[in-house]
Amino acid sequence: MGPRKTARSARAPSSKADGDSARPRTAGGPPERAKHCICMVSDFFYPNMGGVESHIYQLSQCLLEKGHKVVIATHAYGDRRGIRYLTNGLKVYYLPLQVMYNQSTATTCFHSLPLLRCVLVRERVTVVHAHSSFSALAHDALFHAKTMGLNTVFTDHSLFGFADVSSVLTNKLLTVTLCDTSHVVCVSYTSKENTVLRAALPPERVSVIPNAVDPEQFTPDPARRHPTRITVVVVSRLVYRKGIDLLGGIIPVLCAKHPDLCFLIGGEGPKRIVLEEVREKYQLHDRVRLLGALDHKDVRDVLVQGHIFLNTSLTEAFCMAIVEGASCGLQVCVCVCVCVCVCVCVCYNTSLTEAFCMAIVEGASCGLQVCVCVCVCVCVCVCVCVCVCVCYNTSLTEAFCMAIVEGASCGLQVCVCVCVCVCVCVCR
């Protein structure tokens, strides 16, 4: 018994030293940080295409470059079952779970337990990172991970209301799921406010990390545009929350008003039939092209063919396609957003000639919330547009915007166009 006690006492100091023996010190520097095994969990991943799928893949690649181990758990897509490997050895588990609706599995909290526990134990996962409130598999993974004593992170990608039945049920589920989650990440400040209210979370547990794209992969190519027609590009899932019913309503109106206007629509979903019916009813086969599902590598080739990028989403927190469209040199139009999306200045303003955008004034005068996302027809450029006070200020939190005053002090004419965080400032 004596030698055993001595051995235990000898090992005790090394366990209290934060694992210095497991973290080699660099020459003259601090010890290296411990590497984690991170499990990304969501119902939405490749071969399904969308912003959440792209976000998970790009984040996983960045974590792999940092030296962490990353695995992804999602449900099976057709014959794609079992384990697959992607770029840089990214390991993906396609679990044999039944899809209930819109690529989301049924949530019972128990049918996924054996499979998820097997993945977490087998890969020695230390952090579980779940994505999307729409994903039932993500909610299950957070619940099971906390019962196993693992750290959990949740990223919310969408906005929800508080009145309709689906939003009420999802918000209640989110409240239960996030009450014990280690940390929550949102992709915009509007999304953070929405998530804090929906899940009754303390704001200090929620961080904002905006989305971004690699501009080298989305470069403009004006030569690909049609010389005599104006092309409007739409790249989105064809589902209700993406505003496809609204898109189907405005296509015949715009085509009748502008004979040189055509639409290029990429994406797949249950609302495709709405667009096909509109095209058939109004005989717009030569002006409305439905491309179907697009591979991510083909998105840029579609975007550069257009002049205007149109987003009709109703629940978007941060639309990746908007940033991709602006990076490709398109003027971005964000129409009828229930909650106006907040886009950071990652995308560039490419217009140098617009003096006054009537579409912004017309939309605001009709009672629409207008989102000016880094050049929806020039916010600040060589000739800054001067909009009349028909555009309404939708800010709820800004007390005084210093950027407006700084721009006016530099001699610029300042345009206050229904931006999310624009307030009442004295401008010249």
mmCIF file of N, CA and C in Angstrom, residues 126-254:
data_model
loop_
_atom_site.group_PDB
_atom_site.id
_atom_site.type_symbol
_atom_site.label_atom_id
_atom_site.label_comp_id
_atom_site.label_asym_id
_atom_site.label_seq_id
_atom_site.Cartn_x
_atom_site.Cartn_y
_atom_site.Cartn_z
ATOM 1 N N THR A 126 -14.362 16.317 -27.825
ATOM 2 C CA THR A 126 -14.306 17.203 -26.657
ATOM 3 C C THR A 126 -15.277 18.379 -26.776
ATOM 4 N N VAL A 127 -15.631 18.752 -28.007
ATOM 5 C CA VAL A 127 -16.554 19.868 -28.228
ATOM 6 C C VAL A 127 -17.577 19.456 -29.280
ATOM 7 N N VAL A 128 -18.855 19.650 -28.979
ATOM 8 C CA VAL A 128 -19.925 19.404 -29.937
ATOM 9 C C VAL A 128 -20.462 20.750 -30.402
ATOM 10 N N HIS A 129 -20.411 20.976 -31.720
ATOM 11 C CA HIS A 129 -20.844 22.254 -32.309
ATOM 12 C C HIS A 129 -22.042 21.972 -33.221
ATOM 13 N N ALA A 130 -23.220 22.390 -32.785
ATOM 14 C CA ALA A 130 -24.455 22.154 -33.541
ATOM 15 C C ALA A 130 -24.828 23.403 -34.330
ATOM 16 N N HIS A 131 -25.508 23.191 -35.461
ATOM 17 C CA HIS A 131 -25.848 24.295 -36.359
ATOM 18 C C HIS A 131 -27.319 24.243 -36.740
ATOM 19 N N SER A 132 -27.970 25.414 -36.738
ATOM 20 C CA SER A 132 -29.311 25.661 -37.272
ATOM 21 C C SER A 132 -30.436 25.220 -36.325
ATOM 22 N N SER A 133 -31.339 26.155 -36.069
ATOM 23 C CA SER A 133 -32.517 25.851 -35.252
ATOM 24 C C SER A 133 -33.464 24.901 -35.955
ATOM 25 N N PHE A 134 -33.397 24.838 -37.290
ATOM 26 C CA PHE A 134 -34.274 23.954 -38.042
ATOM 27 C C PHE A 134 -33.841 22.493 -37.949
ATOM 28 N N SER A 135 -32.634 22.236 -37.472
ATOM 29 C CA SER A 135 -32.089 20.890 -37.465
ATOM 30 C C SER A 135 -32.461 20.152 -36.181
ATOM 31 N N ALA A 136 -33.276 19.115 -36.300
ATOM 32 C CA ALA A 136 -33.626 18.303 -35.122
ATOM 33 C C ALA A 136 -32.422 17.522 -34.629
ATOM 34 N N LEU A 137 -31.551 17.080 -35.541
ATOM 35 C CA LEU A 137 -30.358 16.338 -35.148
ATOM 36 C C LEU A 137 -29.434 17.207 -34.311
ATOM 37 N N ALA A 138 -29.374 18.502 -34.604
ATOM 38 C CA ALA A 138 -28.542 19.416 -33.821
ATOM 39 C C ALA A 138 -29.057 19.531 -32.388
ATOM 40 N N HIS A 139 -30.371 19.625 -32.221
ATOM 41 C CA HIS A 139 -30.950 19.697 -30.869
ATOM 42 C C HIS A 139 -30.671 18.411 -30.099
ATOM 43 N N ASP A 140 -30.827 17.269 -30.759
ATOM 44 C CA ASP A 140 -30.547 15.993 -30.091
ATOM 45 C C ASP A 140 -29.088 15.914 -29.659
ATOM 46 N N ALA A 141 -28.171 16.356 -30.523
ATOM 47 C CA ALA A 141 -26.747 16.260 -30.209
ATOM 48 C C ALA A 141 -26.378 17.120 -29.006
ATOM 49 N N LEU A 142 -26.944 18.308 -28.914
ATOM 50 C CA LEU A 142 -26.663 19.172 -27.759
ATOM 51 C C LEU A 142 -27.149 18.524 -26.467
ATOM 52 N N PHE A 143 -28.329 17.927 -26.519
ATOM 53 C CA PHE A 143 -28.879 17.284 -25.319
ATOM 54 C C PHE A 143 -28.007 16.106 -24.887
ATOM 55 N N HIS A 144 -27.644 15.242 -25.825
ATOM 56 C CA HIS A 144 -26.857 14.065 -25.480
ATOM 57 C C HIS A 144 -25.437 14.445 -25.060
ATOM 58 N N ALA A 145 -24.861 15.462 -25.679
ATOM 59 C CA ALA A 145 -23.491 15.874 -25.333
ATOM 60 C C ALA A 145 -23.408 16.367 -23.892
ATOM 61 N N LYS A 146 -24.422 17.119 -23.439
ATOM 62 C CA LYS A 146 -24.397 17.600 -22.055
ATOM 63 C C LYS A 146 -24.559 16.463 -21.060
ATOM 64 N N THR A 147 -25.344 15.433 -21.404
ATOM 65 C CA THR A 147 -25.455 14.278 -20.506
ATOM 66 C C THR A 147 -24.133 13.522 -20.418
ATOM 67 N N MET A 148 -23.270 13.671 -21.435
ATOM 68 C CA MET A 148 -21.963 13.020 -21.423
ATOM 69 C C MET A 148 -20.868 13.929 -20.897
ATOM 70 N N GLY A 149 -21.210 15.136 -20.462
ATOM 71 C CA GLY A 149 -20.239 16.043 -19.879
ATOM 72 C C GLY A 149 -19.345 16.743 -20.881
ATOM 73 N N LEU A 150 -19.781 16.884 -22.123
ATOM 74 C CA LEU A 150 -18.967 17.531 -23.156
ATOM 75 C C LEU A 150 -19.325 19.012 -23.274
ATOM 76 N N ASN A 151 -18.362 19.793 -23.761
ATOM 77 C CA ASN A 151 -18.629 21.202 -24.040
ATOM 78 C C ASN A 151 -19.474 21.311 -25.307
ATOM 79 N N THR A 152 -20.396 22.270 -25.323
ATOM 80 C CA THR A 152 -21.317 22.406 -26.453
ATOM 81 C C THR A 152 -21.352 23.849 -26.939
ATOM 82 N N VAL A 153 -21.490 23.992 -28.248
ATOM 83 C CA VAL A 153 -21.632 25.302 -28.889
ATOM 84 C C VAL A 153 -22.757 25.181 -29.909
ATOM 85 N N PHE A 154 -23.557 26.240 -30.010
ATOM 86 C CA PHE A 154 -24.653 26.249 -30.987
ATOM 87 C C PHE A 154 -24.567 27.510 -31.827
ATOM 88 N N THR A 155 -24.678 27.360 -33.141
ATOM 89 C CA THR A 155 -24.702 28.504 -34.057
ATOM 90 C C THR A 155 -26.072 28.596 -34.693
ATOM 91 N N ASP A 156 -26.694 29.764 -34.543
ATOM 92 C CA ASP A 156 -28.025 29.999 -35.115
ATOM 93 C C ASP A 156 -27.868 30.781 -36.412
ATOM 94 N N HIS A 157 -28.521 30.322 -37.462
ATOM 95 C CA HIS A 157 -28.349 30.914 -38.787
ATOM 96 C C HIS A 157 -29.596 31.618 -39.295
ATOM 97 N N SER A 158 -30.706 31.590 -38.575
ATOM 98 C CA SER A 158 -31.964 32.124 -39.095
ATOM 99 C C SER A 158 -32.695 32.932 -38.039
ATOM 100 N N LEU A 159 -33.651 33.712 -38.510
ATOM 101 C CA LEU A 159 -34.518 34.497 -37.637
ATOM 102 C C LEU A 159 -35.890 33.832 -37.556
ATOM 103 N N PHE A 160 -36.524 33.982 -36.405
ATOM 104 C CA PHE A 160 -37.843 33.399 -36.197
ATOM 105 C C PHE A 160 -38.779 34.466 -35.646
ATOM 106 N N GLY A 161 -40.071 34.280 -35.903
ATOM 107 C CA GLY A 161 -41.091 35.122 -35.304
ATOM 108 C C GLY A 161 -41.529 34.572 -33.965
ATOM 109 N N PHE A 162 -42.638 35.100 -33.473
ATOM 110 C CA PHE A 162 -43.136 34.690 -32.161
ATOM 111 C C PHE A 162 -44.625 34.371 -32.182
ATOM 112 N N ALA A 163 -45.269 34.459 -33.347
ATOM 113 C CA ALA A 163 -46.729 34.350 -33.395
ATOM 114 C C ALA A 163 -47.223 33.047 -33.989
ATOM 115 N N ASP A 164 -46.647 32.601 -35.126
ATOM 116 C CA ASP A 164 -47.187 31.416 -35.784
ATOM 117 C C ASP A 164 -46.824 30.153 -35.021
ATOM 118 N N VAL A 165 -47.531 29.077 -35.309
ATOM 119 C CA VAL A 165 -47.400 27.840 -34.551
ATOM 120 C C VAL A 165 -46.000 27.248 -34.671
ATOM 121 N N SER A 166 -45.457 27.213 -35.881
ATOM 122 C CA SER A 166 -44.135 26.617 -36.064
ATOM 123 C C SER A 166 -43.064 27.374 -35.289
ATOM 124 N N SER A 167 -43.156 28.709 -35.267
ATOM 125 C CA SER A 167 -42.176 29.496 -34.521
ATOM 126 C C SER A 167 -42.297 29.266 -33.022
ATOM 127 N N VAL A 168 -43.527 29.180 -32.521
ATOM 128 C CA VAL A 168 -43.736 28.946 -31.084
ATOM 129 C C VAL A 168 -43.135 27.600 -30.673
ATOM 130 N N LEU A 169 -43.393 26.553 -31.459
ATOM 131 C CA LEU A 169 -42.879 25.229 -31.128
ATOM 132 C C LEU A 169 -41.344 25.205 -31.209
ATOM 133 N N THR A 170 -40.785 25.807 -32.245
ATOM 134 C CA THR A 170 -39.326 25.836 -32.385
ATOM 135 C C THR A 170 -38.688 26.635 -31.265
ATOM 136 N N ASN A 171 -39.297 27.749 -30.888
ATOM 137 C CA ASN A 171 -38.745 28.565 -29.806
ATOM 138 C C ASN A 171 -38.769 27.829 -28.473
ATOM 139 N N LYS A 172 -39.825 27.066 -28.207
ATOM 140 C CA LYS A 172 -39.877 26.279 -26.973
ATOM 141 C C LYS A 172 -38.793 25.205 -26.970
ATOM 142 N N LEU A 173 -38.612 24.545 -28.107
ATOM 143 C CA LEU A 173 -37.559 23.540 -28.210
ATOM 144 C C LEU A 173 -36.192 24.166 -28.028
ATOM 145 N N LEU A 174 -35.997 25.358 -28.604
ATOM 146 C CA LEU A 174 -34.712 26.045 -28.479
ATOM 147 C C LEU A 174 -34.451 26.448 -27.034
ATOM 148 N N THR A 175 -35.478 26.849 -26.312
ATOM 149 C CA THR A 175 -35.309 27.214 -24.903
ATOM 150 C C THR A 175 -34.808 26.033 -24.090
ATOM 151 N N VAL A 176 -35.382 24.862 -24.330
ATOM 152 C CA VAL A 176 -34.949 23.660 -23.614
ATOM 153 C C VAL A 176 -33.529 23.263 -24.016
ATOM 154 N N THR A 177 -33.223 23.361 -25.290
ATOM 155 C CA THR A 177 -31.920 22.919 -25.787
ATOM 156 C C THR A 177 -30.791 23.810 -25.304
ATOM 157 N N LEU A 178 -30.996 25.126 -25.337
ATOM 158 C CA LEU A 178 -29.910 26.064 -25.063
ATOM 159 C C LEU A 178 -29.765 26.434 -23.594
ATOM 160 N N CYS A 179 -30.652 25.953 -22.743
ATOM 161 C CA CYS A 179 -30.562 26.337 -21.330
ATOM 162 C C CYS A 179 -29.264 25.851 -20.693
ATOM 163 N N ASP A 180 -28.686 24.762 -21.227
ATOM 164 C CA ASP A 180 -27.460 24.205 -20.650
ATOM 165 C C ASP A 180 -26.309 24.187 -21.658
ATOM 166 N N THR A 181 -26.455 24.888 -22.769
ATOM 167 C CA THR A 181 -25.396 24.940 -23.771
ATOM 168 C C THR A 181 -24.292 25.884 -23.316
ATOM 169 N N SER A 182 -23.044 25.503 -23.566
ATOM 170 C CA SER A 182 -21.913 26.294 -23.069
ATOM 171 C C SER A 182 -21.883 27.684 -23.674
ATOM 172 N N HIS A 183 -22.083 27.787 -25.007
ATOM 173 C CA HIS A 183 -22.048 29.100 -25.641
ATOM 174 C C HIS A 183 -22.858 29.065 -26.930
ATOM 175 N N VAL A 184 -23.348 30.237 -27.324
ATOM 176 C CA VAL A 184 -24.164 30.376 -28.523
ATOM 177 C C VAL A 184 -23.518 31.412 -29.440
ATOM 178 N N VAL A 185 -23.495 31.118 -30.738
ATOM 179 C CA VAL A 185 -22.936 32.021 -31.733
ATOM 180 C C VAL A 185 -24.045 32.398 -32.708
ATOM 181 N N CYS A 186 -24.161 33.693 -33.014
ATOM 182 C CA CYS A 186 -25.097 34.183 -34.023
ATOM 183 C C CYS A 186 -24.312 34.883 -35.124
ATOM 184 N N VAL A 187 -24.929 34.975 -36.298
ATOM 185 C CA VAL A 187 -24.213 35.493 -37.458
ATOM 186 C C VAL A 187 -24.484 36.972 -37.692
ATOM 187 N N SER A 188 -25.305 37.614 -36.874
ATOM 188 C CA SER A 188 -25.526 39.055 -36.964
ATOM 189 C C SER A 188 -26.084 39.532 -35.631
ATOM 190 N N TYR A 189 -26.050 40.854 -35.424
ATOM 191 C CA TYR A 189 -26.563 41.403 -34.172
ATOM 192 C C TYR A 189 -28.090 41.313 -34.114
ATOM 193 N N THR A 190 -28.733 41.410 -35.256
ATOM 194 C CA THR A 190 -30.179 41.189 -35.290
ATOM 195 C C THR A 190 -30.515 39.756 -34.889
ATOM 196 N N SER A 191 -29.721 38.816 -35.379
ATOM 197 C CA SER A 191 -29.923 37.421 -35.008
ATOM 198 C C SER A 191 -29.683 37.201 -33.521
ATOM 199 N N LYS A 192 -28.709 37.891 -32.960
ATOM 200 C CA LYS A 192 -28.439 37.752 -31.528
ATOM 201 C C LYS A 192 -29.633 38.222 -30.707
ATOM 202 N N GLU A 193 -30.177 39.390 -31.035
ATOM 203 C CA GLU A 193 -31.343 39.889 -30.315
ATOM 204 C C GLU A 193 -32.508 38.910 -30.440
ATOM 205 N N ASN A 194 -32.686 38.369 -31.634
ATOM 206 C CA ASN A 194 -33.777 37.434 -31.864
ATOM 207 C C ASN A 194 -33.605 36.160 -31.047
ATOM 208 N N THR A 195 -32.384 35.618 -31.020
ATOM 209 C CA THR A 195 -32.118 34.376 -30.288
ATOM 210 C C THR A 195 -32.225 34.573 -28.787
ATOM 211 N N VAL A 196 -31.737 35.698 -28.279
ATOM 212 C CA VAL A 196 -31.820 35.982 -26.844
ATOM 213 C C VAL A 196 -33.280 36.047 -26.392
ATOM 214 N N LEU A 197 -34.118 36.653 -27.194
ATOM 215 C CA LEU A 197 -35.536 36.741 -26.838
ATOM 216 C C LEU A 197 -36.231 35.393 -26.956
ATOM 217 N N ARG A 198 -35.937 34.652 -28.010
ATOM 218 C CA ARG A 198 -36.609 33.370 -28.239
ATOM 219 C C ARG A 198 -36.241 32.334 -27.203
ATOM 220 N N ALA A 199 -34.954 32.263 -26.839
ATOM 221 C CA ALA A 199 -34.482 31.199 -25.950
ATOM 222 C C ALA A 199 -34.304 31.655 -24.507
ATOM 223 N N ALA A 200 -34.650 32.923 -24.207
ATOM 224 C CA ALA A 200 -34.530 33.452 -22.838
ATOM 225 C C ALA A 200 -33.114 33.283 -22.314
ATOM 226 N N LEU A 201 -32.142 33.683 -23.119
ATOM 227 C CA LEU A 201 -30.735 33.537 -22.763
ATOM 228 C C LEU A 201 -30.163 34.845 -22.235
ATOM 229 N N PRO A 202 -29.195 34.785 -21.324
ATOM 230 C CA PRO A 202 -28.469 36.002 -20.953
ATOM 231 C C PRO A 202 -27.592 36.449 -22.124
ATOM 232 N N PRO A 203 -27.578 37.721 -22.474
ATOM 233 C CA PRO A 203 -26.835 38.183 -23.660
ATOM 234 C C PRO A 203 -25.350 37.877 -23.618
ATOM 235 N N GLU A 204 -24.768 37.779 -22.434
ATOM 236 C CA GLU A 204 -23.328 37.522 -22.349
ATOM 237 C C GLU A 204 -22.952 36.114 -22.795
ATOM 238 N N ARG A 205 -23.923 35.223 -22.922
ATOM 239 C CA ARG A 205 -23.645 33.863 -23.407
ATOM 240 C C ARG A 205 -23.761 33.748 -24.921
ATOM 241 N N VAL A 206 -24.042 34.859 -25.581
ATOM 242 C CA VAL A 206 -24.234 34.855 -27.030
ATOM 243 C C VAL A 206 -23.209 35.779 -27.676
ATOM 244 N N SER A 207 -22.470 35.266 -28.643
ATOM 245 C CA SER A 207 -21.483 36.053 -29.378
ATOM 246 C C SER A 207 -21.928 36.210 -30.823
ATOM 247 N N VAL A 208 -21.413 37.257 -31.469
ATOM 248 C CA VAL A 208 -21.725 37.527 -32.873
ATOM 249 C C VAL A 208 -20.462 37.361 -33.705
ATOM 250 N N ILE A 209 -20.499 36.443 -34.658
ATOM 251 C CA ILE A 209 -19.402 36.239 -35.611
ATOM 252 C C ILE A 209 -20.029 36.298 -37.006
ATOM 253 N N PRO A 210 -19.920 37.425 -37.706
ATOM 254 C CA PRO A 210 -20.564 37.538 -39.029
ATOM 255 C C PRO A 210 -19.962 36.566 -40.030
ATOM 256 N N ASN A 211 -20.784 36.180 -40.996
ATOM 257 C CA ASN A 211 -20.310 35.339 -42.090
ATOM 258 C C ASN A 211 -19.438 36.143 -43.042
ATOM 259 N N ALA A 212 -18.678 35.455 -43.851
ATOM 260 C CA ALA A 212 -17.835 36.100 -44.856
ATOM 261 C C ALA A 212 -17.564 35.095 -45.966
ATOM 262 N N VAL A 213 -17.054 35.592 -47.070
ATOM 263 C CA VAL A 213 -16.678 34.731 -48.187
ATOM 264 C C VAL A 213 -15.263 35.086 -48.617
ATOM 265 N N ASP A 214 -14.648 34.179 -49.342
ATOM 266 C CA ASP A 214 -13.328 34.424 -49.909
ATOM 267 C C ASP A 214 -13.509 35.170 -51.225
ATOM 268 N N PRO A 215 -13.140 36.455 -51.303
ATOM 269 C CA PRO A 215 -13.385 37.219 -52.540
ATOM 270 C C PRO A 215 -12.597 36.695 -53.728
ATOM 271 N N GLU A 216 -11.542 35.918 -53.499
ATOM 272 C CA GLU A 216 -10.778 35.368 -54.623
ATOM 273 C C GLU A 216 -11.573 34.299 -55.369
ATOM 274 N N GLN A 217 -12.561 33.694 -54.691
ATOM 275 C CA GLN A 217 -13.400 32.687 -55.341
ATOM 276 C C GLN A 217 -14.633 33.290 -56.004
ATOM 277 N N PHE A 218 -14.908 34.561 -55.730
ATOM 278 C CA PHE A 218 -16.077 35.232 -56.305
ATOM 279 C C PHE A 218 -15.635 36.565 -56.902
ATOM 280 N N THR A 219 -14.987 36.481 -58.038
ATOM 281 C CA THR A 219 -14.483 37.661 -58.721
ATOM 282 C C THR A 219 -15.420 38.054 -59.861
ATOM 283 N N PRO A 220 -15.588 39.354 -60.134
ATOM 284 C CA PRO A 220 -16.481 39.800 -61.213
ATOM 285 C C PRO A 220 -15.947 39.409 -62.591
ATOM 286 N N ASP A 221 -16.871 39.267 -63.545
ATOM 287 C CA ASP A 221 -16.521 39.011 -64.939
ATOM 288 C C ASP A 221 -17.607 39.637 -65.820
ATOM 289 N N PRO A 222 -17.532 40.965 -66.055
ATOM 290 C CA PRO A 222 -18.583 41.652 -66.818
ATOM 291 C C PRO A 222 -18.768 41.106 -68.231
ATOM 292 N N ALA A 223 -17.765 40.470 -68.780
ATOM 293 C CA ALA A 223 -17.880 39.947 -70.143
ATOM 294 C C ALA A 223 -18.906 38.826 -70.252
ATOM 295 N N ARG A 224 -19.257 38.187 -69.134
ATOM 296 C CA ARG A 224 -20.215 37.078 -69.161
ATOM 297 C C ARG A 224 -21.662 37.564 -69.186
ATOM 298 N N ARG A 225 -21.913 38.843 -68.986
ATOM 299 C CA ARG A 225 -23.269 39.359 -68.929
ATOM 300 C C ARG A 225 -23.857 39.529 -70.331
ATOM 301 N N HIS A 226 -25.175 39.426 -70.409
ATOM 302 C CA HIS A 226 -25.859 39.600 -71.688
ATOM 303 C C HIS A 226 -25.773 41.068 -72.102
ATOM 304 N N PRO A 227 -25.403 41.352 -73.338
ATOM 305 C CA PRO A 227 -25.180 42.755 -73.734
ATOM 306 C C PRO A 227 -26.452 43.582 -73.854
ATOM 307 N N THR A 228 -27.593 42.971 -74.135
ATOM 308 C CA THR A 228 -28.821 43.736 -74.395
ATOM 309 C C THR A 228 -29.917 43.493 -73.363
ATOM 310 N N ARG A 229 -29.766 42.526 -72.507
ATOM 311 C CA ARG A 229 -30.774 42.226 -71.505
ATOM 312 C C ARG A 229 -30.249 42.457 -70.102
ATOM 313 N N ILE A 230 -31.159 42.789 -69.198
ATOM 314 C CA ILE A 230 -30.832 42.894 -67.775
ATOM 315 C C ILE A 230 -31.200 41.568 -67.120
ATOM 316 N N THR A 231 -30.218 40.930 -66.531
ATOM 317 C CA THR A 231 -30.426 39.612 -65.939
ATOM 318 C C THR A 231 -30.477 39.719 -64.422
ATOM 319 N N VAL A 232 -31.560 39.211 -63.841
ATOM 320 C CA VAL A 232 -31.716 39.136 -62.387
ATOM 321 C C VAL A 232 -31.418 37.703 -61.960
ATOM 322 N N VAL A 233 -30.463 37.551 -61.052
ATOM 323 C CA VAL A 233 -30.042 36.231 -60.595
ATOM 324 C C VAL A 233 -30.622 35.956 -59.215
ATOM 325 N N VAL A 234 -31.168 34.774 -59.023
ATOM 326 C CA VAL A 234 -31.655 34.307 -57.722
ATOM 327 C C VAL A 234 -31.018 32.947 -57.459
ATOM 328 N N VAL A 235 -30.286 32.834 -56.358
ATOM 329 C CA VAL A 235 -29.684 31.556 -55.949
ATOM 330 C C VAL A 235 -30.148 31.284 -54.527
ATOM 331 N N SER A 236 -31.000 30.277 -54.360
ATOM 332 C CA SER A 236 -31.610 30.044 -53.055
ATOM 333 C C SER A 236 -32.270 28.684 -53.042
ATOM 334 N N ARG A 237 -32.527 28.163 -51.845
ATOM 335 C CA ARG A 237 -33.414 27.014 -51.721
ATOM 336 C C ARG A 237 -34.818 27.448 -52.101
ATOM 337 N N LEU A 238 -35.512 26.641 -52.834
ATOM 338 C CA LEU A 238 -36.860 26.985 -53.264
ATOM 339 C C LEU A 238 -37.863 26.480 -52.227
ATOM 340 N N VAL A 239 -37.892 27.175 -51.093
ATOM 341 C CA VAL A 239 -38.789 26.826 -49.991
ATOM 342 C C VAL A 239 -39.533 28.090 -49.566
ATOM 343 N N TYR A 240 -40.562 27.907 -48.744
ATOM 344 C CA TYR A 240 -41.421 29.034 -48.363
ATOM 345 C C TYR A 240 -40.651 30.135 -47.650
ATOM 346 N N ARG A 241 -39.808 29.764 -46.681
ATOM 347 C CA ARG A 241 -39.139 30.788 -45.880
ATOM 348 C C ARG A 241 -38.124 31.594 -46.671
ATOM 349 N N LYS A 242 -37.789 31.142 -47.870
ATOM 350 C CA LYS A 242 -36.903 31.910 -48.746
ATOM 351 C C LYS A 242 -37.679 32.878 -49.637
ATOM 352 N N GLY A 243 -38.986 32.987 -49.431
ATOM 353 C CA GLY A 243 -39.784 33.961 -50.157
ATOM 354 C C GLY A 243 -40.060 33.603 -51.603
ATOM 355 N N ILE A 244 -40.121 32.320 -51.925
ATOM 356 C CA ILE A 244 -40.326 31.907 -53.314
ATOM 357 C C ILE A 244 -41.744 32.246 -53.781
ATOM 358 N N ASP A 245 -42.727 32.234 -52.879
ATOM 359 C CA ASP A 245 -44.075 32.659 -53.261
ATOM 360 C C ASP A 245 -44.088 34.127 -53.672
ATOM 361 N N LEU A 246 -43.341 34.944 -52.951
ATOM 362 C CA LEU A 246 -43.202 36.351 -53.317
ATOM 363 C C LEU A 246 -42.508 36.495 -54.668
ATOM 364 N N LEU A 247 -41.464 35.719 -54.886
ATOM 365 C CA LEU A 247 -40.747 35.763 -56.157
ATOM 366 C C LEU A 247 -41.666 35.390 -57.314
ATOM 367 N N GLY A 248 -42.476 34.353 -57.114
ATOM 368 C CA GLY A 248 -43.413 33.957 -58.155
ATOM 369 C C GLY A 248 -44.452 35.025 -58.457
ATOM 370 N N GLY A 249 -44.753 35.872 -57.480
ATOM 371 C CA GLY A 249 -45.722 36.937 -57.701
ATOM 372 C C GLY A 249 -45.161 38.137 -58.438
ATOM 373 N N ILE A 250 -43.876 38.434 -58.224
ATOM 374 C CA ILE A 250 -43.308 39.643 -58.835
ATOM 375 C C ILE A 250 -42.730 39.382 -60.220
ATOM 376 N N ILE A 251 -42.427 38.128 -60.544
ATOM 377 C CA ILE A 251 -41.816 37.847 -61.860
ATOM 378 C C ILE A 251 -42.711 38.300 -63.019
ATOM 379 N N PRO A 252 -43.990 37.914 -63.073
ATOM 380 C CA PRO A 252 -44.808 38.370 -64.216
ATOM 381 C C PRO A 252 -45.003 39.881 -64.257
ATOM 382 N N VAL A 253 -45.075 40.521 -63.085
ATOM 383 C CA VAL A 253 -45.252 41.977 -63.044
ATOM 384 C C VAL A 253 -44.029 42.677 -63.619
ATOM 385 N N LEU A 254 -42.832 42.255 -63.188
ATOM 386 C CA LEU A 254 -41.607 42.893 -63.660
ATOM 387 C C LEU A 254 -41.362 42.598 -65.133
#
